CSV table of C-alpha atoms in Angstrom, one decimal:
chain,number,residue,atom,x,y,z
A,132,UNK,CA,0.0,0.0,0.0
A,133,UNK,CA,1.2,3.5,-0.7
A,134,UNK,CA,-0.2,7.0,0.0
A,135,UNK,CA,0.1,10.3,-1.8
A,136,UNK,CA,0.9,12.3,1.3
A,137,UNK,CA,1.7,15.7,-0.1
A,138,UNK,CA,1.4,17.7,-3.4
A,139,UNK,CA,3.0,20.9,-4.6
A,140,UNK,CA,2.3,23.0,-7.7
A,141,UNK,CA,3.6,26.4,-8.9
A,142,UNK,CA,1.5,28.7,-11.0
A,143,UNK,CA,2.1,28.0,-14.7
A,144,UNK,CA,2.9,30.6,-17.3
A,145,UNK,CA,5.9,32.9,-17.4
A,146,UNK,CA,8.5,32.8,-14.6
A,147,UNK,CA,11.2,35.3,-15.6
A,148,UNK,CA,14.5,34.5,-13.9
A,149,UNK,CA,13.5,31.1,-12.6
A,150,UNK,CA,15.5,28.1,-13.8
A,151,UNK,CA,14.1,24.5,-14.1
A,152,UNK,CA,15.8,23.7,-10.8
A,153,UNK,CA,14.2,26.7,-9.1
A,154,UNK,CA,10.7,25.7,-10.2
A,155,UNK,CA,11.3,22.1,-9.2
A,156,UNK,CA,12.5,23.2,-5.8
A,157,UNK,CA,9.5,25.4,-5.2
A,158,UNK,CA,7.1,22.6,-6.1
A,159,UNK,CA,9.1,20.0,-4.0
A,160,UNK,CA,9.1,22.2,-0.9
A,161,UNK,CA,5.4,22.8,-1.2
A,162,UNK,CA,4.8,19.0,-1.5
A,163,UNK,CA,7.0,18.4,1.6
A,164,UNK,CA,5.2,21.1,3.6
A,165,UNK,CA,1.9,19.6,2.5
A,166,UNK,CA,3.0,16.2,3.7
A,167,UNK,CA,4.3,17.5,7.0
A,168,UNK,CA,7.8,16.1,6.2
A,169,UNK,CA,11.3,17.4,6.3
A,170,UNK,CA,13.9,17.1,3.5
A,171,UNK,CA,15.7,14.5,5.7
A,172,UNK,CA,12.6,12.3,5.6
A,173,UNK,CA,13.0,11.8,1.8
A,174,UNK,CA,14.9,8.6,1.0
A,175,UNK,CA,13.9,8.3,-2.7
A,176,UNK,CA,13.9,10.8,-5.5
A,177,UNK,CA,12.3,10.3,-9.0
A,178,UNK,CA,12.8,13.1,-11.5
A,179,UNK,CA,11.3,13.8,-14.9
A,180,UNK,CA,13.4,14.7,-17.8
A,181,UNK,CA,13.9,18.3,-19.0
A,182,UNK,CA,14.4,19.5,-22.6
A,183,UNK,CA,15.7,22.9,-21.2
A,184,UNK,CA,18.2,21.2,-18.9
A,185,UNK,CA,19.0,17.8,-20.6
A,186,UNK,CA,21.5,16.6,-18.0
A,187,UNK,CA,22.2,12.9,-18.1
A,188,UNK,CA,21.9,12.7,-14.3
A,189,UNK,CA,19.1,15.2,-13.6
A,190,UNK,CA,17.8,13.3,-10.5
A,191,UNK,CA,21.0,13.6,-8.6
A,192,UNK,CA,21.6,17.1,-9.9
A,193,UNK,CA,18.3,18.0,-8.3
A,194,UNK,CA,19.0,16.1,-5.1
A,195,UNK,CA,22.2,18.0,-4.7
A,196,UNK,CA,20.5,21.3,-5.5
A,197,UNK,CA,17.7,20.6,-3.1
A,198,UNK,CA,20.0,19.4,-0.3
A,199,UNK,CA,18.9,15.7,0.1
A,200,UNK,CA,20.9,12.5,0.0
A,201,UNK,CA,18.5,9.8,-1.1
A,202,UNK,CA,19.2,6.1,-1.0
A,203,UNK,CA,17.4,5.7,-4.3
A,204,UNK,CA,17.5,8.1,-7.3
A,205,UNK,CA,16.1,7.6,-10.7
A,206,UNK,CA,15.1,9.6,-13.8
A,207,UNK,CA,12.3,8.5,-16.1
A,208,UNK,CA,11.5,9.3,-19.7
A,209,UNK,CA,8.2,8.3,-21.3
A,210,UNK,CA,7.0,11.6,-22.6
A,211,UNK,CA,3.7,12.9,-21.3
A,212,UNK,CA,3.2,9.6,-19.4
A,213,UNK,CA,6.3,10.2,-17.3
A,214,UNK,CA,4.6,11.8,-14.3
A,215,UNK,CA,2.3,8.8,-13.7
A,216,UNK,CA,5.0,6.4,-14.6
A,217,UNK,CA,7.1,7.9,-11.8
A,218,UNK,CA,4.2,7.7,-9.5
A,219,UNK,CA,3.7,4.0,-10.4
A,220,UNK,CA,7.4,3.4,-9.7
A,221,UNK,CA,7.3,5.2,-6.4
A,222,UNK,CA,4.3,3.1,-5.5
A,223,UNK,CA,6.3,-0.1,-6.1
A,224,UNK,CA,9.3,1.3,-4.3
A,225,UNK,CA,7.4,2.0,-1.1
A,226,UNK,CA,5.2,-1.1,-1.1
A,227,UNK,CA,8.3,-3.3,-1.6
A,228,UNK,CA,10.2,-1.6,1.2
A,229,UNK,CA,12.9,0.0,-0.9
A,230,UNK,CA,12.0,3.5,0.3
A,231,UNK,CA,9.7,5.1,2.8
A,232,UNK,CA,9.1,8.5,1.3
A,233,UNK,CA,9.7,9.1,-2.4
A,234,UNK,CA,9.7,12.6,-3.8
A,235,UNK,CA,8.4,12.8,-7.4
A,236,UNK,CA,9.3,16.1,-9.0
A,237,UNK,CA,9.5,17.8,-12.4
A,238,UNK,CA,9.6,21.3,-13.7
A,239,UNK,CA,10.9,23.4,-16.5
A,240,UNK,CA,11.3,27.1,-17.6
A,241,UNK,CA,10.3,25.9,-21.0
A,242,UNK,CA,8.6,29.2,-21.9
A,243,UNK,CA,11.4,31.6,-20.9
A,244,UNK,CA,14.4,29.3,-20.9
A,245,UNK,CA,14.2,27.8,-24.4
A,246,UNK,CA,13.8,29.3,-27.8
A,247,UNK,CA,11.0,28.4,-30.1
A,248,UNK,CA,13.4,26.8,-32.6
A,249,UNK,CA,15.1,24.8,-29.8
A,250,UNK,CA,11.8,23.6,-28.5
A,251,UNK,CA,10.6,22.5,-31.9
A,252,UNK,CA,13.8,20.7,-32.6
A,253,UNK,CA,13.7,18.8,-29.3
A,254,UNK,CA,10.1,17.8,-29.7
A,255,UNK,CA,10.5,16.8,-33.3
A,256,UNK,CA,12.8,14.0,-32.3
A,257,UNK,CA,9.8,11.9,-31.2
A,258,UNK,CA,9.6,11.0,-34.9
A,259,UNK,CA,11.3,8.1,-36.6
A,260,UNK,CA,14.8,9.3,-37.6
A,261,UNK,CA,14.6,7.8,-41.1
A,262,UNK,CA,11.0,7.8,-42.0
A,263,UNK,CA,9.5,10.8,-40.2
A,264,UNK,CA,12.0,13.4,-38.9
A,265,UNK,CA,13.5,14.0,-42.3
A,266,UNK,CA,10.0,15.0,-43.6
A,267,UNK,CA,9.8,17.8,-41.0
A,268,UNK,CA,6.7,17.0,-38.9
A,269,UNK,CA,6.4,18.2,-35.3
A,270,UNK,CA,4.2,16.7,-32.5
A,271,UNK,CA,1.2,18.8,-33.5
A,272,UNK,CA,1.5,17.5,-37.1
A,273,UNK,CA,1.5,13.9,-35.8
A,274,UNK,CA,-1.6,14.6,-33.7
A,275,UNK,CA,-3.2,16.4,-36.7
A,276,UNK,CA,-2.8,13.2,-38.7
A,277,UNK,CA,-4.4,11.2,-35.9
A,278,UNK,CA,-7.2,13.7,-35.6
A,279,UNK,CA,-8.0,13.5,-39.3
A,280,UNK,CA,-8.2,9.8,-39.2
A,281,UNK,CA,-10.3,9.7,-36.0
A,282,UNK,CA,-12.7,12.3,-37.4
A,283,UNK,CA,-13.1,10.2,-40.6
A,284,UNK,CA,-13.7,7.0,-38.8
A,285,UNK,CA,-16.1,8.2,-36.0
A,286,UNK,CA,-17.8,11.3,-37.5
A,287,UNK,CA,-16.1,13.7,-35.0
A,288,UNK,CA,-16.1,17.3,-36.2
A,289,UNK,CA,-13.7,20.3,-35.6
A,290,UNK,CA,-16.5,21.9,-33.5
A,291,UNK,CA,-16.7,18.7,-31.4
A,292,UNK,CA,-13.0,19.0,-30.6
A,293,UNK,CA,-13.4,22.7,-29.8
A,294,UNK,CA,-15.8,21.8,-27.0
A,295,UNK,CA,-12.9,20.3,-25.0
A,296,UNK,CA,-10.8,23.5,-25.2
A,297,UNK,CA,-13.8,25.5,-24.1
A,298,UNK,CA,-14.4,23.2,-21.1
A,299,UNK,CA,-10.8,23.3,-20.0
A,300,UNK,CA,-10.7,27.1,-20.3
A,301,UNK,CA,-13.8,27.4,-18.1
A,302,UNK,CA,-12.0,25.5,-15.4
A,303,UNK,CA,-8.8,27.5,-15.7
A,304,UNK,CA,-10.7,30.7,-15.3
A,305,UNK,CA,-11.5,29.6,-11.7
A,306,UNK,CA,-7.9,28.6,-10.8
A,307,UNK,CA,-5.5,31.5,-9.8
A,308,UNK,CA,-2.4,29.5,-10.9
A,309,UNK,CA,-3.6,28.8,-14.5
A,310,UNK,CA,-1.8,30.4,-17.4
A,311,UNK,CA,-5.0,31.5,-19.1
A,312,UNK,CA,-8.0,33.2,-17.5
A,313,UNK,CA,-10.0,34.6,-20.5
A,314,UNK,CA,-13.1,32.5,-21.4
A,315,UNK,CA,-13.3,31.2,-24.9
A,316,UNK,CA,-16.1,29.9,-27.1
A,317,UNK,CA,-16.3,27.2,-29.8
A,318,UNK,CA,-16.3,30.1,-32.3
A,319,UNK,CA,-13.0,31.4,-30.8
A,320,UNK,CA,-11.4,28.0,-31.2
A,321,UNK,CA,-12.6,27.7,-34.8
A,322,UNK,CA,-11.2,31.1,-35.6
A,323,UNK,CA,-7.8,30.6,-34.0
A,324,UNK,CA,-4.7,30.2,-36.1
A,325,UNK,CA,-4.2,26.9,-38.0
A,326,UNK,CA,-1.4,24.9,-36.5
A,327,UNK,CA,-1.7,21.4,-38.0
A,328,UNK,CA,-5.1,21.0,-39.5
A,329,UNK,CA,-7.6,20.1,-38.3
A,330,UNK,CA,-5.9,21.3,-35.1
A,331,UNK,CA,-5.8,25.1,-34.5
A,332,UNK,CA,-4.0,27.1,-31.9
A,333,UNK,CA,-6.7,26.7,-29.2
A,334,UNK,CA,-6.8,23.0,-29.9
A,335,UNK,CA,-3.2,22.8,-28.6
A,336,UNK,CA,-1.7,23.2,-25.2
A,337,UNK,CA,0.6,26.2,-24.6
A,338,UNK,CA,4.3,26.3,-23.7
A,339,UNK,CA,4.7,27.1,-20.0
A,340,UNK,CA,7.1,27.6,-17.1
A,341,UNK,CA,6.2,25.7,-14.0
A,342,UNK,CA,6.8,22.8,-11.6
A,343,UNK,CA,4.9,20.1,-9.8
A,344,UNK,CA,5.8,17.5,-7.2
A,345,UNK,CA,4.3,15.0,-4.8
A,346,UNK,CA,5.4,12.6,-2.1
A,347,UNK,CA,4.5,8.9,-2.2
A,348,UNK,CA,4.8,7.4,1.3
A,349,UNK,CA,4.4,4.0,2.9
A,350,UNK,CA,2.3,5.5,5.7
A,351,UNK,CA,-0.3,8.2,5.6
A,352,UNK,CA,0.5,11.5,7.3
A,353,UNK,CA,-2.9,13.3,7.3
A,354,UNK,CA,-6.5,12.7,8.4
A,355,UNK,CA,-7.7,12.1,4.9
A,356,UNK,CA,-5.5,9.6,3.1
A,357,UNK,CA,-5.3,9.2,-0.6
A,358,UNK,CA,-3.9,5.8,-1.6
A,359,UNK,CA,-2.8,4.4,-4.9
A,360,UNK,CA,-5.3,1.6,-5.4
A,361,UNK,CA,-3.6,0.2,-8.5
A,362,UNK,CA,-2.0,1.1,-11.8
A,363,UNK,CA,-0.9,-0.4,-15.1
A,364,UNK,CA,1.0,0.6,-18.3
A,365,UNK,CA,0.9,-0.2,-22.0
A,366,UNK,CA,3.4,0.6,-24.8
A,367,UNK,CA,2.2,-0.2,-28.3
A,368,UNK,CA,4.7,1.7,-30.5
A,369,UNK,CA,7.0,4.7,-30.5
A,370,UNK,CA,6.5,6.1,-34.0
A,371,UNK,CA,3.2,7.0,-35.7
A,372,UNK,CA,4.2,5.0,-38.8
A,373,UNK,CA,4.3,1.9,-36.6
A,374,UNK,CA,1.1,2.6,-34.6
A,375,UNK,CA,-1.7,0.0,-34.5
A,376,UNK,CA,-5.3,0.7,-35.5
A,377,UNK,CA,-7.1,3.5,-33.6
A,378,UNK,CA,-9.2,0.9,-31.9
A,379,UNK,CA,-6.1,-1.0,-30.6
A,380,UNK,CA,-4.2,1.8,-29.0
A,381,UNK,CA,-2.5,1.4,-25.6
A,382,UNK,CA,-5.1,3.3,-23.4
A,383,UNK,CA,-7.5,0.4,-23.8
A,384,UNK,CA,-4.8,-2.0,-22.8
A,385,UNK,CA,-3.6,-0.1,-19.8
A,386,UNK,CA,-7.1,0.6,-18.4
A,387,UNK,CA,-8.0,-3.1,-18.8
A,388,UNK,CA,-4.9,-4.0,-16.8
A,389,UNK,CA,-5.5,-1.4,-14.2
A,390,UNK,CA,-9.2,-2.5,-13.7
A,391,UNK,CA,-8.0,-6.1,-13.4
A,392,UNK,CA,-5.4,-5.1,-10.8
A,393,UNK,CA,-7.8,-3.1,-8.7
A,394,UNK,CA,-11.1,-4.9,-9.3
A,395,UNK,CA,-12.7,-1.5,-9.9
A,396,UNK,CA,-15.1,-0.9,-12.8
A,397,UNK,CA,-15.2,2.5,-14.6
A,398,UNK,CA,-18.7,3.0,-13.0
A,399,UNK,CA,-17.0,3.5,-9.6
A,400,UNK,CA,-15.0,6.4,-10.8
A,401,UNK,CA,-16.1,9.8,-9.5
A,402,UNK,CA,-13.4,12.1,-10.8
A,403,UNK,CA,-11.2,11.9,-13.9
A,404,UNK,CA,-7.8,13.4,-14.6
A,405,UNK,CA,-6.9,12.7,-18.2
A,406,UNK,CA,-4.0,13.8,-20.4
A,407,UNK,CA,-5.0,16.6,-22.8
A,408,UNK,CA,-2.1,17.9,-24.8
A,409,UNK,CA,-4.5,18.5,-27.7
A,410,UNK,CA,-8.3,18.4,-27.9
A,411,UNK,CA,-8.1,15.2,-30.0
A,412,UNK,CA,-6.0,13.6,-27.3
A,413,UNK,CA,-8.6,14.2,-24.6
A,414,UNK,CA,-11.5,13.2,-26.9
A,415,UNK,CA,-9.8,9.9,-27.9
A,416,UNK,CA,-8.6,9.0,-24.4
A,417,UNK,CA,-12.0,9.6,-22.8
A,418,UNK,CA,-13.5,7.2,-25.3
A,419,UNK,CA,-10.6,4.6,-25.1
A,420,UNK,CA,-10.9,4.6,-21.3
A,421,UNK,CA,-14.6,3.9,-21.4
A,422,UNK,CA,-15.7,7.3,-20.1
A,423,UNK,CA,-17.7,7.9,-23.3
A,424,UNK,CA,-18.7,5.9,-26.4
A,425,UNK,CA,-16.8,6.2,-29.7
A,426,UNK,CA,-17.4,9.6,-31.2
A,427,UNK,CA,-19.6,10.6,-28.2
A,428,UNK,CA,-17.3,12.4,-25.8
A,429,UNK,CA,-18.1,15.9,-27.2
A,430,UNK,CA,-21.8,15.3,-26.8
A,431,UNK,CA,-21.1,14.5,-23.1
A,432,UNK,CA,-19.2,17.7,-22.8
A,433,UNK,CA,-22.2,19.6,-24.2
A,434,UNK,CA,-24.6,17.8,-21.8
A,435,UNK,CA,-22.5,18.8,-18.8
A,436,UNK,CA,-21.4,15.3,-18.0
A,437,UNK,CA,-17.8,16.4,-17.5
A,438,UNK,CA,-18.6,19.7,-15.7
A,439,UNK,CA,-17.9,20.4,-12.0
A,440,UNK,CA,-21.4,19.5,-11.0
A,441,UNK,CA,-21.7,16.7,-13.6
A,442,UNK,CA,-21.5,12.9,-13.3
A,443,UNK,CA,-17.7,12.9,-14.1
A,444,UNK,CA,-15.8,16.1,-13.3
A,445,UNK,CA,-12.7,16.3,-15.5
A,446,UNK,CA,-9.4,18.2,-15.1
A,447,UNK,CA,-11.0,20.9,-12.9
A,448,UNK,CA,-7.7,22.9,-12.8
A,449,UNK,CA,-7.9,23.5,-16.6
A,450,UNK,CA,-5.7,20.7,-17.8
A,451,UNK,CA,-2.7,21.1,-20.2
A,452,UNK,CA,-4.9,23.0,-22.6
A,453,UNK,CA,-5.5,26.0,-20.2
A,454,UNK,CA,-3.6,25.5,-16.9
A,455,UNK,CA,-0.5,25.1,-19.0
A,456,UNK,CA,2.2,22.6,-20.1
A,457,UNK,CA,5.7,22.8,-18.7
A,458,UNK,CA,6.8,19.4,-19.9
A,459,UNK,CA,6.6,16.5,-17.4
A,460,UNK,CA,5.3,18.8,-14.7
A,461,UNK,CA,2.4,19.7,-16.9
A,462,UNK,CA,0.7,16.3,-16.6
A,463,UNK,CA,1.7,16.0,-12.9
A,464,UNK,CA,-0.6,19.0,-12.3
A,465,UNK,CA,-3.5,16.6,-13.0
A,466,UNK,CA,-2.6,14.5,-10.1
A,467,UNK,CA,-2.1,17.5,-7.8
A,468,UNK,CA,-5.6,18.7,-8.7
A,469,UNK,CA,-7.0,15.2,-8.1
A,470,UNK,CA,-5.4,15.1,-4.7
A,471,UNK,CA,-6.9,18.5,-3.8
A,472,UNK,CA,-10.3,17.3,-4.9
A,473,UNK,CA,-10.0,14.0,-3.0
A,474,UNK,CA,-9.0,15.8,0.2
A,475,UNK,CA,-11.6,18.6,-0.1
A,476,UNK,CA,-9.2,21.4,-0.7
A,477,UNK,CA,-10.1,22.5,-4.2
A,478,UNK,CA,-11.8,25.8,-3.1
A,479,UNK,CA,-14.4,27.0,-5.6
A,480,UNK,CA,-13.5,24.1,-7.9
A,481,UNK,CA,-14.5,21.5,-5.4
A,482,UNK,CA,-16.7,18.7,-6.7
A,483,UNK,CA,-19.3,16.8,-4.8
A,484,UNK,CA,-17.6,13.4,-4.6
A,485,UNK,CA,-14.0,12.6,-5.6
A,486,UNK,CA,-13.7,9.4,-3.5
A,487,UNK,CA,-12.3,7.4,-6.4
A,488,UNK,CA,-10.3,9.0,-9.2
A,489,UNK,CA,-9.0,7.7,-12.5
A,490,UNK,CA,-5.8,9.2,-13.9
A,491,UNK,CA,-4.3,8.6,-17.3
A,492,UNK,CA,-1.1,9.8,-18.9
A,493,UNK,CA,-0.1,9.6,-22.6
A,494,UNK,CA,3.4,9.8,-23.9
A,495,UNK,CA,4.6,10.3,-27.5
A,496,UNK,CA,1.9,10.1,-30.1
A,497,UNK,CA,-0.5,7.9,-28.1
A,498,UNK,CA,2.5,5.6,-27.7
A,499,UNK,CA,3.0,5.1,-23.9
A,500,UNK,CA,0.1,4.9,-21.5
A,501,UNK,CA,-0.3,4.7,-17.7
A,502,UNK,CA,-3.7,4.3,-16.0
A,503,UNK,CA,-4.0,4.7,-12.3
A,504,UNK,CA,-6.8,4.5,-9.7
A,505,UNK,CA,-6.7,6.6,-6.5
A,506,UNK,CA,-8.9,6.0,-3.5
A,507,UNK,CA,-9.7,8.2,-0.6
A,508,UNK,CA,-9.5,6.5,2.8
A,509,UNK,CA,-10.4,7.9,6.2
């Protein structure tokens, strides 16, 4: 058994003068304070990668910077799924007795510390070096291809995808730490600049500075405990040219494994925290995970199903699309928000019931998947 005993999150957006290590430190200290722990209590450190600071030993670089000497240190790289993959690893480390308190941390000054060209060059390397990179696509282009195929197969429209951007922005408007606070409409999304058709600017997550962290512990430290009930992974491909059919992607595999590991059906879930790098990502994952039927996720958004007062509140901090995306820490903000919801600390965003939460991370081009169930215990 393992518990998420503390969480920390910086505001996302522009942090002039803050390095990646600074942002990681801010989030890490906030998580320790939340858990009621000292730096000396941390005996394990898991660190996400950074494109701004691509050090080959980033976990120990951070440990030195933060002033801790862990008995276990590891860095993890599976794209957008990294945050949950680290959480899963921390869960196994504490349940197996390797460590007692594992600090999971990531952060980057990706907005102010990296040029546009450098960012594009780093992210373009997700493509196959022979068959894809040489043709010049970037991650938005790959997801644009996926979106076009998905729309063709399931009758999804550009207006349908826009609904997810509008929903995420409505949540971000209520969170003081979000990068964006201006409401948007479907018409605004449709009128925004084309990026990789059918994806437009507001269908895409922004680039942000920010950091996120949490502590995974063998024992709970607060009155309301949040434990990791179970988790699973699936990795079907790396490159889009080797991807399986849309109906055979890894999210369906990882959620099936997670459900088997926990014995929980989707019907037990009360809160969802789902990766949303693009509107198509969120639409597809909701359907792959069984939170909506094929081609039906947008209709559920319109009906209020995923609203704060709906049957399945979703990414109530604003997600990657509107809270922001600072690399690995961007997706980790989903878990921070889930923890706040589960412990009744989400302020005006608080939902009625977040006793069981489903989290899902996606890395690459729907390549690597981690599904995780959290449960509140008292």
